[in-house]
PDB file of C-alpha atoms in Angstrom:
ATOM      1  CA  UNK A   1       3.642  26.424  15.266  1.00  0.00           C
ATOM      2  CA  UNK A   2       5.446  28.389  18.155  1.00  0.00           C
ATOM      3  CA  UNK A   3       5.373  27.285  21.800  1.00  0.00           C
ATOM      4  CA  UNK A   4       5.369  24.052  23.389  1.00  0.00           C
ATOM      5  CA  UNK A   5       2.485  21.391  23.718  1.00  0.00           C
ATOM      6  CA  UNK A   6       1.218  18.714  26.180  1.00  0.00           C
ATOM      7  CA  UNK A   7      -0.869  16.260  24.269  1.00  0.00           C
ATOM      8  CA  UNK A   8      -2.464  13.066  25.907  1.00  0.00           C
ATOM      9  CA  UNK A   9      -4.368  11.054  23.584  1.00  0.00           C
ATOM     10  CA  UNK A  10      -6.114   7.427  23.354  1.00  0.00           C
ATOM     11  CA  UNK A  11      -5.248   5.713  20.082  1.00  0.00           C
ATOM     12  CA  UNK A  12      -6.675   2.518  18.809  1.00  0.00           C
ATOM     13  CA  UNK A  13      -6.405   0.294  15.552  1.00  0.00           C
ATOM     14  CA  UNK A  14      -8.223  -2.577  14.104  1.00  0.00           C
ATOM     15  CA  UNK A  15      -5.989  -4.993  11.558  1.00  0.00           C
ATOM     16  CA  UNK A  16      -7.496  -7.076   9.347  1.00  0.00           C
ATOM     17  CA  UNK A  17      -4.524  -9.025   7.214  1.00  0.00           C
ATOM     18  CA  UNK A  18      -4.757 -12.211   5.102  1.00  0.00           C
ATOM     19  CA  UNK A  19      -1.250 -11.588   3.120  1.00  0.00           C
ATOM     20  CA  UNK A  20       0.738 -14.712   2.243  1.00  0.00           C
ATOM     21  CA  UNK A  21       4.196 -13.132   2.998  1.00  0.00           C
ATOM     22  CA  UNK A  22       5.130 -10.208   5.098  1.00  0.00           C
ATOM     23  CA  UNK A  23       8.286  -9.423   2.429  1.00  0.00           C
ATOM     24  CA  UNK A  24       6.970 -10.500  -0.819  1.00  0.00           C
ATOM     25  CA  UNK A  25       3.190 -10.658  -0.820  1.00  0.00           C
ATOM     26  CA  UNK A  26       1.644 -12.203  -4.043  1.00  0.00           C
ATOM     27  CA  UNK A  27      -1.912 -12.406  -2.546  1.00  0.00           C
ATOM     28  CA  UNK A  28      -4.292 -10.968   0.252  1.00  0.00           C
ATOM     29  CA  UNK A  29      -5.029  -8.124   1.707  1.00  0.00           C
ATOM     30  CA  UNK A  30      -4.159  -5.794   4.822  1.00  0.00           C
ATOM     31  CA  UNK A  31      -6.790  -3.189   6.060  1.00  0.00           C
ATOM     32  CA  UNK A  32      -5.907  -0.882   8.847  1.00  0.00           C
ATOM     33  CA  UNK A  33      -8.603   1.332  10.674  1.00  0.00           C
ATOM     34  CA  UNK A  34      -6.881   3.901  13.086  1.00  0.00           C
ATOM     35  CA  UNK A  35      -8.374   6.238  15.459  1.00  0.00           C
ATOM     36  CA  UNK A  36      -7.325   8.611  18.034  1.00  0.00           C
ATOM     37  CA  UNK A  37      -8.668  11.295  20.206  1.00  0.00           C
ATOM     38  CA  UNK A  38      -6.954  13.803  22.804  1.00  0.00           C
ATOM     39  CA  UNK A  39      -7.837  16.507  25.317  1.00  0.00           C
ATOM     40  CA  UNK A  40     -11.073  16.352  27.061  1.00  0.00           C
ATOM     41  CA  UNK A  41     -10.779  14.130  30.599  1.00  0.00           C
ATOM     42  CA  UNK A  42      -7.433  13.418  29.402  1.00  0.00           C
ATOM     43  CA  UNK A  43      -5.879  16.675  29.648  1.00  0.00           C
ATOM     44  CA  UNK A  44      -2.994  18.273  27.717  1.00  0.00           C
ATOM     45  CA  UNK A  45      -2.975  21.383  25.544  1.00  0.00           C
ATOM     46  CA  UNK A  46      -4.391  19.480  22.421  1.00  0.00           C
ATOM     47  CA  UNK A  47      -7.947  18.484  21.923  1.00  0.00           C
ATOM     48  CA  UNK A  48      -8.192  16.826  18.648  1.00  0.00           C
ATOM     49  CA  UNK A  49      -9.241  13.522  17.072  1.00  0.00           C
ATOM     50  CA  UNK A  50      -8.476  11.539  13.888  1.00  0.00           C
ATOM     51  CA  UNK A  51      -9.843   8.725  11.515  1.00  0.00           C
ATOM     52  CA  UNK A  52      -7.479   6.754   8.981  1.00  0.00           C
ATOM     53  CA  UNK A  53      -8.427   4.043   6.864  1.00  0.00           C
ATOM     54  CA  UNK A  54      -6.015   2.445   4.918  1.00  0.00           C
ATOM     55  CA  UNK A  55      -6.304  -0.997   2.723  1.00  0.00           C
ATOM     56  CA  UNK A  56      -3.821  -2.751   0.225  1.00  0.00           C
ATOM     57  CA  UNK A  57      -4.816  -5.732  -2.090  1.00  0.00           C
ATOM     58  CA  UNK A  58      -2.473  -8.248  -3.960  1.00  0.00           C
ATOM     59  CA  UNK A  59      -3.486  -9.919  -6.921  1.00  0.00           C
ATOM     60  CA  UNK A  60      -0.966 -12.895  -8.395  1.00  0.00           C
ATOM     61  CA  UNK A  61      -1.141 -12.828 -12.220  1.00  0.00           C
ATOM     62  CA  UNK A  62       0.343 -15.112 -14.610  1.00  0.00           C
ATOM     63  CA  UNK A  63       4.604 -14.947 -15.278  1.00  0.00           C
ATOM     64  CA  UNK A  64       5.089 -14.091 -11.433  1.00  0.00           C
ATOM     65  CA  UNK A  65       3.597 -10.515 -12.005  1.00  0.00           C
ATOM     66  CA  UNK A  66       1.802  -9.244  -8.519  1.00  0.00           C
ATOM     67  CA  UNK A  67      -0.772  -6.136  -9.131  1.00  0.00           C
ATOM     68  CA  UNK A  68      -1.143  -4.093  -5.902  1.00  0.00           C
ATOM     69  CA  UNK A  69      -4.003  -1.427  -5.188  1.00  0.00           C
ATOM     70  CA  UNK A  70      -3.598   0.527  -2.173  1.00  0.00           C
ATOM     71  CA  UNK A  71      -5.138   3.653  -0.932  1.00  0.00           C
ATOM     72  CA  UNK A  72      -5.775   5.845   2.197  1.00  0.00           C
ATOM     73  CA  UNK A  73      -8.547   8.062   3.590  1.00  0.00           C
ATOM     74  CA  UNK A  74      -8.079  10.302   6.629  1.00  0.00           C
ATOM     75  CA  UNK A  75      -9.513  13.203   8.511  1.00  0.00           C
ATOM     76  CA  UNK A  76      -8.314  15.097  11.746  1.00  0.00           C
ATOM     77  CA  UNK A  77     -10.428  17.838  13.361  1.00  0.00           C
ATOM     78  CA  UNK A  78     -10.132  19.838  16.193  1.00  0.00           C
ATOM     79  CA  UNK A  79     -13.218  19.299  19.061  1.00  0.00           C
ATOM     80  CA  UNK A  80     -14.882  21.025  21.750  1.00  0.00           C
ATOM     81  CA  UNK A  81     -14.768  24.450  20.781  1.00  0.00           C
ATOM     82  CA  UNK A  82     -10.781  24.898  21.791  1.00  0.00           C
ATOM     83  CA  UNK A  83      -9.183  26.863  19.405  1.00  0.00           C
ATOM     84  CA  UNK A  84      -6.098  27.381  21.225  1.00  0.00           C
ATOM     85  CA  UNK A  85      -4.315  25.976  18.634  1.00  0.00           C
ATOM     86  CA  UNK A  86      -5.694  27.363  15.460  1.00  0.00           C
ATOM     87  CA  UNK A  87      -2.714  29.276  13.594  1.00  0.00           C
ATOM     88  CA  UNK A  88      -5.266  30.419  10.910  1.00  0.00           C
ATOM     89  CA  UNK A  89      -4.577  27.220   8.513  1.00  0.00           C
ATOM     90  CA  UNK A  90      -5.708  24.054  10.636  1.00  0.00           C
ATOM     91  CA  UNK A  91      -9.362  24.443  12.348  1.00  0.00           C
ATOM     92  CA  UNK A  92      -7.397  23.888  15.904  1.00  0.00           C
ATOM     93  CA  UNK A  93      -5.177  20.892  15.018  1.00  0.00           C
ATOM     94  CA  UNK A  94      -1.824  21.388  15.545  1.00  0.00           C
ATOM     95  CA  UNK A  95       0.937  21.056  12.620  1.00  0.00           C
ATOM     96  CA  UNK A  96       1.949  17.540  14.186  1.00  0.00           C
ATOM     97  CA  UNK A  97      -1.265  16.359  14.036  1.00  0.00           C
ATOM     98  CA  UNK A  98      -2.240  17.387  10.205  1.00  0.00           C
ATOM     99  CA  UNK A  99      -1.741  15.170   7.561  1.00  0.00           C
ATOM    100  CA  UNK A 100       0.823  14.901   4.484  1.00  0.00           C
ATOM    101  CA  UNK A 101       1.444  13.377   1.567  1.00  0.00           C
ATOM    102  CA  UNK A 102       4.866  13.218  -0.285  1.00  0.00           C
ATOM    103  CA  UNK A 103       7.979  10.835  -0.143  1.00  0.00           C
ATOM    104  CA  UNK A 104       8.672   7.063  -0.252  1.00  0.00           C
ATOM    105  CA  UNK A 105       5.544   5.887   1.458  1.00  0.00           C
ATOM    106  CA  UNK A 106       2.781   7.276  -0.714  1.00  0.00           C
ATOM    107  CA  UNK A 107       3.654   9.971  -3.293  1.00  0.00           C
ATOM    108  CA  UNK A 108       6.671   8.790  -5.035  1.00  0.00           C
ATOM    109  CA  UNK A 109       7.127  11.624  -7.453  1.00  0.00           C
ATOM    110  CA  UNK A 110       6.971  14.466  -4.600  1.00  0.00           C
ATOM    111  CA  UNK A 111       9.420  15.469  -1.861  1.00  0.00           C
ATOM    112  CA  UNK A 112       8.679  14.431   1.673  1.00  0.00           C
ATOM    113  CA  UNK A 113       5.205  16.245   2.794  1.00  0.00           C
ATOM    114  CA  UNK A 114       5.447  18.473  -0.561  1.00  0.00           C
ATOM    115  CA  UNK A 115       1.833  17.469  -1.701  1.00  0.00           C
ATOM    116  CA  UNK A 116      -1.121  19.522   0.047  1.00  0.00           C
ATOM    117  CA  UNK A 117      -1.390  23.113   1.688  1.00  0.00           C
ATOM    118  CA  UNK A 118       1.454  25.632   2.497  1.00  0.00           C
ATOM    119  CA  UNK A 119       2.038  28.704   4.140  1.00  0.00           C
ATOM    120  CA  UNK A 120       2.679  32.444   3.047  1.00  0.00           C
ATOM    121  CA  UNK A 121       6.484  31.063   2.334  1.00  0.00           C
ATOM    122  CA  UNK A 122       5.425  27.869   0.583  1.00  0.00           C
ATOM    123  CA  UNK A 123       6.185  25.882   3.671  1.00  0.00           C
ATOM    124  CA  UNK A 124       3.994  22.671   4.140  1.00  0.00           C
ATOM    125  CA  UNK A 125       1.634  23.076   6.645  1.00  0.00           C
ATOM    126  CA  UNK A 126      -0.537  19.996   6.246  1.00  0.00           C
ATOM    127  CA  UNK A 127      -4.350  19.512   5.757  1.00  0.00           C
ATOM    128  CA  UNK A 128      -7.296  17.855   7.425  1.00  0.00           C
ATOM    129  CA  UNK A 129      -8.578  15.879   4.745  1.00  0.00           C
ATOM    130  CA  UNK A 130      -6.343  13.240   2.850  1.00  0.00           C
ATOM    131  CA  UNK A 131      -6.921  10.549   0.098  1.00  0.00           C
ATOM    132  CA  UNK A 132      -4.566   8.569  -1.992  1.00  0.00           C
ATOM    133  CA  UNK A 133      -4.513   5.779  -4.266  1.00  0.00           C
ATOM    134  CA  UNK A 134      -1.616   3.436  -5.595  1.00  0.00           C
ATOM    135  CA  UNK A 135      -1.512   1.084  -8.542  1.00  0.00           C
ATOM    136  CA  UNK A 136       2.024  -1.005  -8.815  1.00  0.00           C
ATOM    137  CA  UNK A 137       2.755  -4.144 -10.862  1.00  0.00           C
ATOM    138  CA  UNK A 138       5.837  -5.834 -10.342  1.00  0.00           C
ATOM    139  CA  UNK A 139       7.788  -8.552 -11.975  1.00  0.00           C
ATOM    140  CA  UNK A 140      10.990 -10.951 -11.643  1.00  0.00           C
ATOM    141  CA  UNK A 141      14.292 -10.006 -13.481  1.00  0.00           C
ATOM    142  CA  UNK A 142      16.511 -12.334 -11.648  1.00  0.00           C
ATOM    143  CA  UNK A 143      16.418 -14.145  -8.154  1.00  0.00           C
ATOM    144  CA  UNK A 144      15.616 -11.828  -5.427  1.00  0.00           C
ATOM    145  CA  UNK A 145      15.345  -8.772  -7.811  1.00  0.00           C
ATOM    146  CA  UNK A 146      12.042  -7.692  -9.149  1.00  0.00           C
ATOM    147  CA  UNK A 147      10.931  -4.429 -11.133  1.00  0.00           C
ATOM    148  CA  UNK A 148       8.005  -2.313 -10.524  1.00  0.00           C
ATOM    149  CA  UNK A 149       5.859   0.053 -12.442  1.00  0.00           C
ATOM    150  CA  UNK A 150       3.683   2.506 -10.842  1.00  0.00           C
ATOM    151  CA  UNK A 151       1.406   5.428 -10.466  1.00  0.00           C
ATOM    152  CA  UNK A 152       0.523   7.381  -7.280  1.00  0.00           C
ATOM    153  CA  UNK A 153      -2.581   9.848  -7.320  1.00  0.00           C
ATOM    154  CA  UNK A 154      -3.926  12.092  -4.355  1.00  0.00           C
ATOM    155  CA  UNK A 155      -4.540  15.226  -2.657  1.00  0.00           C
ATOM    156  CA  UNK A 156      -4.521  16.851   1.097  1.00  0.00           C
ATOM    157  CA  UNK A 157      -7.349  19.526   1.575  1.00  0.00           C
ATOM    158  CA  UNK A 158      -7.204  22.156   4.361  1.00  0.00           C
ATOM    159  CA  UNK A 159     -10.591  21.385   5.819  1.00  0.00           C
ATOM    160  CA  UNK A 160     -11.809  18.287   7.636  1.00  0.00           C
ATOM    161  CA  UNK A 161     -14.070  16.287   5.672  1.00  0.00           C
ATOM    162  CA  UNK A 162     -13.148  18.062   2.371  1.00  0.00           C
ATOM    163  CA  UNK A 163     -12.570  14.945  -0.164  1.00  0.00           C
ATOM    164  CA  UNK A 164     -12.775  17.259  -3.164  1.00  0.00           C
ATOM    165  CA  UNK A 165     -10.495  16.161  -6.255  1.00  0.00           C
ATOM    166  CA  UNK A 166      -9.901  19.879  -7.087  1.00  0.00           C
ATOM    167  CA  UNK A 167      -6.075  19.891  -5.933  1.00  0.00           C
ATOM    168  CA  UNK A 168      -5.078  16.289  -6.865  1.00  0.00           C
ATOM    169  CA  UNK A 169      -1.317  15.717  -7.813  1.00  0.00           C
ATOM    170  CA  UNK A 170      -0.249  12.465  -9.298  1.00  0.00           C
ATOM    171  CA  UNK A 171       2.833  10.899 -10.337  1.00  0.00           C
ATOM    172  CA  UNK A 172       4.295   7.469 -12.582  1.00  0.00           C
ATOM    173  CA  UNK A 173       7.258   5.555 -11.976  1.00  0.00           C
ATOM    174  CA  UNK A 174       9.315   2.586 -11.931  1.00  0.00           C
ATOM    175  CA  UNK A 175      11.472   0.942  -9.246  1.00  0.00           C
ATOM    176  CA  UNK A 176      13.328  -2.104  -7.992  1.00  0.00           C
ATOM    177  CA  UNK A 177      12.503  -4.408  -5.349  1.00  0.00           C
ATOM    178  CA  UNK A 178      15.694  -6.123  -3.571  1.00  0.00           C
ATOM    179  CA  UNK A 179      15.347  -9.124  -1.055  1.00  0.00           C
ATOM    180  CA  UNK A 180      18.892  -9.286   0.220  1.00  0.00           C
ATOM    181  CA  UNK A 181      20.151 -11.118   3.137  1.00  0.00           C
ATOM    182  CA  UNK A 182      19.881  -7.949   5.463  1.00  0.00           C
ATOM    183  CA  UNK A 183      16.358  -7.360   4.576  1.00  0.00           C
ATOM    184  CA  UNK A 184      13.838  -6.192   1.709  1.00  0.00           C
ATOM    185  CA  UNK A 185      15.057  -2.822  -0.034  1.00  0.00           C
ATOM    186  CA  UNK A 186      12.452  -0.636  -2.404  1.00  0.00           C
ATOM    187  CA  UNK A 187      14.146   1.715  -4.719  1.00  0.00           C
ATOM    188  CA  UNK A 188      11.967   4.025  -6.433  1.00  0.00           C
ATOM    189  CA  UNK A 189      12.291   6.796  -9.126  1.00  0.00           C
ATOM    190  CA  UNK A 190       8.544   8.649  -9.569  1.00  0.00           C
ATOM    191  CA  UNK A 191       7.827  11.571 -12.020  1.00  0.00           C
ATOM    192  CA  UNK A 192       5.125  14.111 -11.156  1.00  0.00           C
ATOM    193  CA  UNK A 193       2.642  14.322 -14.151  1.00  0.00           C
TER     194      UNK A 193
END
């Protein structure tokens, strides 16, 4: 996207958190609903909104195994008929507000922002609808070190409220969870399937 933008927005979140530990969660859930709206009476050049629901659930299993299910649904769209920001790929939603998957925090078998729509030169341009799910199991190896096996699946679609799975991607992988004095470190290796 060329040019400069002024964005004025209001953002709000509701969070439900019953996890037993912030760094090594064995049980509980984390649910976050986030929304934003920009433009209109707030001013600025960007007039869009977004909704996101992200949830994680942890299950303690025998032999200190921990099973995690994590997922997200999100959508962004322009509103008010302002198509000044429409570059032909995003329904008036500028590239910095579009949705992306890929990288260490969601689709671990793919490069950063690699999952989803691309332009004519194969550059990621994001989409307006997103969904993904992760299944992960961790197990103890030695004190302060855990192993992990995981699978991720998800998609980013160009149109708002398009949750079709026709273009989904998935990966499988393994990793380590290190509880170091400097803080927790996660190392994962994902393989696209």
